[in-house]
Amino acid sequence: MAGSPLSALDVAFLCLESETTPMHMGAVVTFTARGPVEPAALTALLAQRAIRLPKLRQRARAELFPPGSASWADDPGFVAGDHIHHVVLSSLYEPDPLAAYASRWIAEPLDTSRPLWDLTLVTGLPAGKFALLLKLHHALTDGAGAYAVAAGLLDGVRPPERTSAPAHPIPSPRSTLDTVKGALGTAWGQAHEAAGIASSLVRAARPPLSPVSAPPSAERRLGFVRLPLAELRQVRRAHGGTTNDVVLAVLAGALREWLVNRGQRADGRTLRALIPVSVRGRAGAQLGGNKLSGYLCDLPVGEDDPVERLRVVRRAMTRNKAAGPSRGAGALPLLAGRVPPLLHRLGARTAGQAAPMLFDLVITTVPVPPARLSLDGARMAEVYPFVPLAPRHAVGIAVATYRDSVHIGLQANGAAVPDVGSLRDAVLKSAARLLDAS
């Protein structure tokens, strides 16, 4: 059965895919089991639930018209079990076997001729835990939509369904002239918006001399950081802003420490972060596809005072929110959605190489509801999301808040960052300094 067409932005994510730039999102989710884990029964349960999720049964199919476009279509050879794997880890050879295995796992690209997901059950972890490692290609959905897809694998969560639009009064018939005027007005508004974003991109571009740039590499390193939510809220109460502002200030301090440890100059310097923003409406929150804009935020890594770093971040994010998600260079995902798919087919990889001219890293937040979640009765303990690395970027950061903790997933280019543990330790140190100053 044919599905919905891919948006131009969805096509762009497909076109960016390469061996050194896999464009899938990832998540490492740990669970605390009530008793012995039975891998065969658990993988069978996951396969049963995956079959019920339409997005997991579909693959991207090229279309002749419009040129370069694609649509989702049911894979006639779909077998859910082909996408689900099981591995047993041992702590005999690695101090952190889950991070070591997950680093190799996330580096493997998805097969774009098949449904764009992969799931691995990991057992053999200490303290009666097991983990699920999930990949979803960015063409399939964005971070906000990823939960709607993944949640269908968990206990007590029904698969997402399309909801009918709320009833509205039937509008009065419009003349042909009014219809044409409306269409032209919409097209003009979109063209004006795109021109404004393009102009902002030109003004925001700078020489690609980032201290966190990296050569192309298929190697990846993952790091997990867990911060107490209560401590971040204590900082917020003391100094204002949002919890997200506090997290960004913590990350700015960590990147400062990390640069210094790498022998790089930090004083007087900023690192520009692209912060994706979901523009999904409430009615479409559960559906697939990418509904993204973004903000650019210059992280004050040159500032040594942790409280002043937070003030700078707060001011920057306040300006971003006042301008809105459809203006400024950070709204480049909206611009990509206005470009015909054929142009993405022809030039997406070349355009992707220009990412360091606009931003140094991506920092994204993945929404996770506060309700306690479980799989086959085992309670979910931790959820670490991971964002794809843009071309020539050394680091990408994703954040998820679940229950009483903020979970930060660090993904690094393995050739440029052989030891992601130094950045993980820098995040913990930065959080402690900011808390002490509060």
mmCIF file of N, CA and C in Angstrom, residues 16 205-206 208 210 272 274 296 332 348-362 389-393:
data_model
loop_
_atom_site.group_PDB
_atom_site.id
_atom_site.type_symbol
_atom_site.label_atom_id
_atom_site.label_comp_id
_atom_site.label_asym_id
_atom_site.label_seq_id
_atom_site.Cartn_x
_atom_site.Cartn_y
_atom_site.Cartn_z
ATOM 1 N N LEU A 16 21.708 13.191 2.059
ATOM 2 C CA LEU A 16 22.924 13.435 2.838
ATOM 3 C C LEU A 16 23.602 12.141 3.271
ATOM 4 N N ALA A 205 27.067 33.150 7.591
ATOM 5 C CA ALA A 205 28.190 32.310 7.168
ATOM 6 C C ALA A 205 29.511 32.934 7.589
ATOM 7 N N ARG A 206 30.470 32.078 7.980
ATOM 8 C CA ARG A 206 31.800 32.544 8.362
ATOM 9 C C ARG A 206 32.812 31.514 7.887
ATOM 10 N N PRO A 208 35.137 28.426 7.542
ATOM 11 C CA PRO A 208 35.032 27.129 8.233
ATOM 12 C C PRO A 208 36.306 26.776 8.995
ATOM 13 N N SER A 210 36.414 26.090 12.431
ATOM 14 C CA SER A 210 35.955 25.697 13.746
ATOM 15 C C SER A 210 36.980 24.818 14.453
ATOM 16 N N ARG A 272 29.127 27.962 17.870
ATOM 17 C CA ARG A 272 27.746 28.169 17.445
ATOM 18 C C ARG A 272 27.023 26.834 17.361
ATOM 19 N N LEU A 274 23.523 24.716 16.461
ATOM 20 C CA LEU A 274 22.209 24.659 15.827
ATOM 21 C C LEU A 274 21.291 23.878 16.760
ATOM 22 N N LEU A 296 19.966 29.337 16.033
ATOM 23 C CA LEU A 296 21.408 29.356 16.214
ATOM 24 C C LEU A 296 21.709 30.057 17.529
ATOM 25 N N LEU A 332 17.127 27.120 8.771
ATOM 26 C CA LEU A 332 17.524 26.481 7.518
ATOM 27 C C LEU A 332 16.744 25.206 7.212
ATOM 28 N N ALA A 348 22.683 17.983 -2.369
ATOM 29 C CA ALA A 348 22.591 17.938 -0.909
ATOM 30 C C ALA A 348 23.941 17.655 -0.257
ATOM 31 N N ARG A 349 24.700 16.712 -0.821
ATOM 32 C CA ARG A 349 25.984 16.376 -0.189
ATOM 33 C C ARG A 349 26.964 17.531 -0.273
ATOM 34 N N THR A 350 26.956 18.228 -1.406
ATOM 35 C CA THR A 350 27.839 19.390 -1.530
ATOM 36 C C THR A 350 27.435 20.471 -0.541
ATOM 37 N N ALA A 351 26.123 20.729 -0.442
ATOM 38 C CA ALA A 351 25.648 21.736 0.512
ATOM 39 C C ALA A 351 25.949 21.313 1.939
ATOM 40 N N GLY A 352 25.864 20.004 2.222
ATOM 41 C CA GLY A 352 26.140 19.530 3.573
ATOM 42 C C GLY A 352 27.557 19.804 4.021
ATOM 43 N N GLN A 353 28.499 19.827 3.068
ATOM 44 C CA GLN A 353 29.880 20.101 3.431
ATOM 45 C C GLN A 353 30.072 21.528 3.939
ATOM 46 N N ALA A 354 29.080 22.384 3.667
ATOM 47 C CA ALA A 354 29.173 23.782 4.120
ATOM 48 C C ALA A 354 28.656 23.964 5.540
ATOM 49 N N ALA A 355 28.231 22.885 6.212
ATOM 50 C CA ALA A 355 27.670 23.011 7.561
ATOM 51 C C ALA A 355 28.590 23.767 8.521
ATOM 52 N N PRO A 356 29.932 23.497 8.521
ATOM 53 C CA PRO A 356 30.789 24.232 9.465
ATOM 54 C C PRO A 356 30.822 25.743 9.238
ATOM 55 N N MET A 357 30.388 26.204 8.056
ATOM 56 C CA MET A 357 30.332 27.649 7.826
ATOM 57 C C MET A 357 29.183 28.293 8.590
ATOM 58 N N LEU A 358 28.197 27.491 8.997
ATOM 59 C CA LEU A 358 27.010 28.029 9.662
ATOM 60 C C LEU A 358 26.961 27.696 11.144
ATOM 61 N N PHE A 359 27.375 26.480 11.529
ATOM 62 C CA PHE A 359 27.316 26.095 12.935
ATOM 63 C C PHE A 359 28.389 25.055 13.215
ATOM 64 N N ASP A 360 28.769 24.954 14.499
ATOM 65 C CA ASP A 360 29.863 24.080 14.922
ATOM 66 C C ASP A 360 29.389 22.722 15.421
ATOM 67 N N LEU A 361 28.177 22.663 15.923
ATOM 68 C CA LEU A 361 27.631 21.400 16.410
ATOM 69 C C LEU A 361 26.127 21.525 16.518
ATOM 70 N N VAL A 362 25.464 20.381 16.622
ATOM 71 C CA VAL A 362 24.016 20.334 16.834
ATOM 72 C C VAL A 362 23.751 19.914 18.277
ATOM 73 N N LEU A 389 25.724 13.124 13.138
ATOM 74 C CA LEU A 389 26.776 14.123 12.975
ATOM 75 C C LEU A 389 26.669 14.750 11.594
ATOM 76 N N ALA A 390 26.629 16.073 11.553
ATOM 77 C CA ALA A 390 26.670 16.763 10.273
ATOM 78 C C ALA A 390 28.050 16.578 9.637
ATOM 79 N N PRO A 391 28.158 16.685 8.316
ATOM 80 C CA PRO A 391 29.467 16.540 7.672
ATOM 81 C C PRO A 391 30.510 17.474 8.286
ATOM 82 N N ARG A 392 31.692 16.911 8.566
ATOM 83 C CA ARG A 392 32.859 17.638 9.083
ATOM 84 C C ARG A 392 32.664 18.159 10.505
ATOM 85 N N HIS A 393 31.697 17.621 11.210
ATOM 86 C CA HIS A 393 31.510 17.968 12.622
ATOM 87 C C HIS A 393 32.134 16.893 13.501
#
